[in-house]
Amino acid sequence: MPKVKTNRIKYPDGWELIEPTLRELDAKMREAENDSHDGKRKCETLWPIFRIAHQRSRYIFDIYYKTNEISKELYEFCLEQGYGDRNLIAKWKKPGYERLCCLRCIQPRDHNFGTTCVCRVPKHLREEKVVECVHCGCKGCASGD
């Protein structure tokens, strides 16, 4: 007779420290996904989702790398369960990408002239002072701002 699989997930030690914040961010994400899109441009409908995903990944990054409040096991568990974006966190560890808002901003294939997003340009070098990224709504994520 085959084994019966269960959906029970074994949470690592320390999960109870970060669970309330992650549950709150999940609730915000569900609310943003179900929000109406009336009166918004097509690109604006995904901006709240990108912001919450960034906030959730940044929370995991900060409590592991900056404050060392969680173990490596819990950090890896969070990334495997989809609470954080592994590729975005990897970019934050590199110099010049500490404030990167999303990975689409640095992909040349998504932008005109094969460059990065306008939000990656430092504010003092921009011709227009107020700029919003088309992909995520970021107003500027260059590390030199």
Tab-separated table of N, CA, C and O in Angstrom, residues 43-85:
chain	number	residue	atom	x	y	z
A	43	CYS	N	-0.037	49.079	-17.121
A	43	CYS	CA	1.188	48.806	-16.377
A	43	CYS	C	1.030	49.083	-14.879
A	43	CYS	O	1.711	48.481	-14.058
A	44	GLU	N	0.110	49.956	-14.504
A	44	GLU	CA	-0.062	50.324	-13.092
A	44	GLU	C	-0.729	49.236	-12.262
A	44	GLU	O	-0.655	49.266	-11.038
A	45	THR	N	-1.378	48.292	-12.886
A	45	THR	CA	-2.111	47.280	-12.132
A	45	THR	C	-1.186	46.345	-11.356
A	45	THR	O	-1.582	45.813	-10.320
A	46	LEU	N	0.037	46.148	-11.818
A	46	LEU	CA	0.967	45.244	-11.151
A	46	LEU	C	1.887	45.937	-10.146
A	46	LEU	O	2.592	45.263	-9.393
A	47	TRP	N	1.905	47.250	-10.119
A	47	TRP	CA	2.813	47.968	-9.235
A	47	TRP	C	2.656	47.616	-7.767
A	47	TRP	O	3.663	47.388	-7.092
A	48	PRO	N	1.442	47.545	-7.210
A	48	PRO	CA	1.329	47.181	-5.790
A	48	PRO	C	1.858	45.776	-5.500
A	48	PRO	O	2.445	45.534	-4.443
A	49	ILE	N	1.690	44.874	-6.438
A	49	ILE	CA	2.181	43.511	-6.246
A	49	ILE	C	3.704	43.493	-6.221
A	49	ILE	O	4.319	42.833	-5.376
A	50	PHE	N	4.336	44.242	-7.115
A	50	PHE	CA	5.797	44.341	-7.118
A	50	PHE	C	6.301	44.954	-5.814
A	50	PHE	O	7.312	44.514	-5.262
A	51	ARG	N	5.620	45.969	-5.326
A	51	ARG	CA	6.060	46.635	-4.088
A	51	ARG	C	5.978	45.700	-2.888
A	51	ARG	O	6.869	45.684	-2.041
A	52	ILE	N	4.910	44.929	-2.801
A	52	ILE	CA	4.762	44.019	-1.667
A	52	ILE	C	5.766	42.875	-1.766
A	52	ILE	O	6.347	42.457	-0.761
A	53	ALA	N	6.017	42.368	-2.966
A	53	ALA	CA	7.016	41.315	-3.154
A	53	ALA	C	8.403	41.829	-2.772
A	53	ALA	O	9.189	41.114	-2.124
A	54	HIS	N	8.693	43.079	-3.124
A	54	HIS	CA	9.967	43.697	-2.750
A	54	HIS	C	10.057	43.838	-1.240
A	54	HIS	O	11.090	43.531	-0.631
A	55	GLN	N	8.992	44.285	-0.615
A	55	GLN	CA	8.972	44.487	0.830
A	55	GLN	C	9.186	43.164	1.568
A	55	GLN	O	9.931	43.103	2.547
A	56	ARG	N	8.558	42.107	1.088
A	56	ARG	CA	8.684	40.795	1.716
A	56	ARG	C	10.110	40.257	1.575
A	56	ARG	O	10.694	39.754	2.533
A	57	SER	N	10.685	40.394	0.373
A	57	SER	CA	12.061	39.938	0.166
A	57	SER	C	13.042	40.760	0.985
A	57	SER	O	13.997	40.220	1.551
A	58	ARG	N	12.807	42.060	1.070
A	58	ARG	CA	13.692	42.933	1.838
A	58	ARG	C	13.635	42.599	3.326
A	58	ARG	O	14.654	42.637	4.020
A	59	TYR	N	12.451	42.248	3.815
A	59	TYR	CA	12.310	41.865	5.221
A	59	TYR	C	13.158	40.633	5.519
A	59	TYR	O	13.910	40.601	6.504
A	60	ILE	N	13.074	39.619	4.672
A	60	ILE	CA	13.851	38.399	4.875
A	60	ILE	C	15.342	38.693	4.769
A	60	ILE	O	16.147	38.213	5.565
A	61	PHE	N	15.733	39.519	3.796
A	61	PHE	CA	17.132	39.891	3.619
A	61	PHE	C	17.670	40.606	4.852
A	61	PHE	O	18.753	40.284	5.348
A	62	ASP	N	16.913	41.572	5.357
A	62	ASP	CA	17.369	42.358	6.507
A	62	ASP	C	17.508	41.521	7.772
A	62	ASP	O	18.489	41.671	8.512
A	63	ILE	N	16.534	40.654	8.040
A	63	ILE	CA	16.630	39.896	9.285
A	63	ILE	C	17.689	38.794	9.218
A	63	ILE	O	18.134	38.318	10.257
A	64	TYR	N	18.112	38.425	8.015
A	64	TYR	CA	19.180	37.418	7.926
A	64	TYR	C	20.555	38.064	7.806
A	64	TYR	O	21.471	37.711	8.542
A	65	TYR	N	20.708	39.011	6.898
A	65	TYR	CA	22.031	39.586	6.650
A	65	TYR	C	22.363	40.782	7.532
A	65	TYR	O	23.513	40.973	7.905
A	66	LYS	N	21.402	41.615	7.849
A	66	LYS	CA	21.691	42.835	8.610
A	66	LYS	C	21.657	42.606	10.123
A	66	LYS	O	22.562	43.014	10.827
A	67	THR	N	20.586	41.963	10.620
A	67	THR	CA	20.437	41.824	12.067
A	67	THR	C	20.747	40.424	12.586
A	67	THR	O	20.824	40.233	13.800
A	68	ASN	N	20.921	39.450	11.705
A	68	ASN	CA	21.235	38.064	12.073
A	68	ASN	C	20.256	37.494	13.095
A	68	ASN	O	20.648	36.816	14.035
A	69	GLU	N	18.972	37.738	12.904
A	69	GLU	CA	17.951	37.254	13.833
A	69	GLU	C	17.472	35.848	13.515
A	69	GLU	O	16.892	35.191	14.385
A	70	ILE	N	17.681	35.379	12.285
A	70	ILE	CA	17.209	34.043	11.919
A	70	ILE	C	18.381	33.183	11.478
A	70	ILE	O	19.440	33.681	11.090
A	71	SER	N	18.176	31.880	11.521
A	71	SER	CA	19.222	30.937	11.132
A	71	SER	C	19.244	30.759	9.615
A	71	SER	O	18.302	31.128	8.919
A	72	LYS	N	20.327	30.167	9.130
A	72	LYS	CA	20.437	29.879	7.703
A	72	LYS	C	19.351	28.905	7.269
A	72	LYS	O	18.806	29.019	6.174
A	73	GLU	N	19.036	27.963	8.130
A	73	GLU	CA	17.995	26.975	7.827
A	73	GLU	C	16.642	27.664	7.604
A	73	GLU	O	15.938	27.365	6.635
A	74	LEU	N	16.294	28.607	8.462
A	74	LEU	CA	15.031	29.332	8.325
A	74	LEU	C	15.057	30.237	7.094
A	74	LEU	O	14.067	30.365	6.379
A	75	TYR	N	16.206	30.848	6.836
A	75	TYR	CA	16.367	31.699	5.650
A	75	TYR	C	16.145	30.880	4.377
A	75	TYR	O	15.374	31.280	3.497
A	76	GLU	N	16.774	29.727	4.285
A	76	GLU	CA	16.611	28.861	3.113
A	76	GLU	C	15.164	28.357	3.006
A	76	GLU	O	14.623	28.266	1.912
A	77	PHE	N	14.545	28.055	4.139
A	77	PHE	CA	13.152	27.611	4.141
A	77	PHE	C	12.247	28.697	3.564
A	77	PHE	O	11.364	28.415	2.747
A	78	CYS	N	12.468	29.946	3.978
A	78	CYS	CA	11.651	31.061	3.481
A	78	CYS	C	11.796	31.224	1.968
A	78	CYS	O	10.817	31.480	1.263
A	79	LEU	N	13.014	31.081	1.467
A	79	LEU	CA	13.232	31.216	0.032
A	79	LEU	C	12.621	30.040	-0.733
A	79	LEU	O	12.042	30.235	-1.803
A	80	GLU	N	12.719	28.840	-0.187
A	80	GLU	CA	12.136	27.669	-0.855
A	80	GLU	C	10.613	27.741	-0.891
A	80	GLU	O	9.990	27.282	-1.848
A	81	GLN	N	10.010	28.293	0.149
A	81	GLN	CA	8.555	28.399	0.227
A	81	GLN	C	8.014	29.593	-0.550
A	81	GLN	O	6.805	29.792	-0.614
A	82	GLY	N	8.880	30.412	-1.127
A	82	GLY	CA	8.433	31.518	-1.959
A	82	GLY	C	8.140	32.800	-1.201
A	82	GLY	O	7.488	33.699	-1.729
A	83	TYR	N	8.631	32.923	0.029
A	83	TYR	CA	8.415	34.153	0.785
A	83	TYR	C	9.361	35.261	0.340
A	83	TYR	O	9.109	36.427	0.604
A	84	GLY	N	10.449	34.907	-0.318
A	84	GLY	CA	11.405	35.891	-0.806
A	84	GLY	C	11.916	35.501	-2.174
A	84	GLY	O	11.867	34.336	-2.566
A	85	ASP	N	12.407	36.483	-2.901
A	85	ASP	CA	12.946	36.250	-4.240
A	85	ASP	C	14.453	36.033	-4.141
A	85	ASP	O	15.201	36.962	-3.833
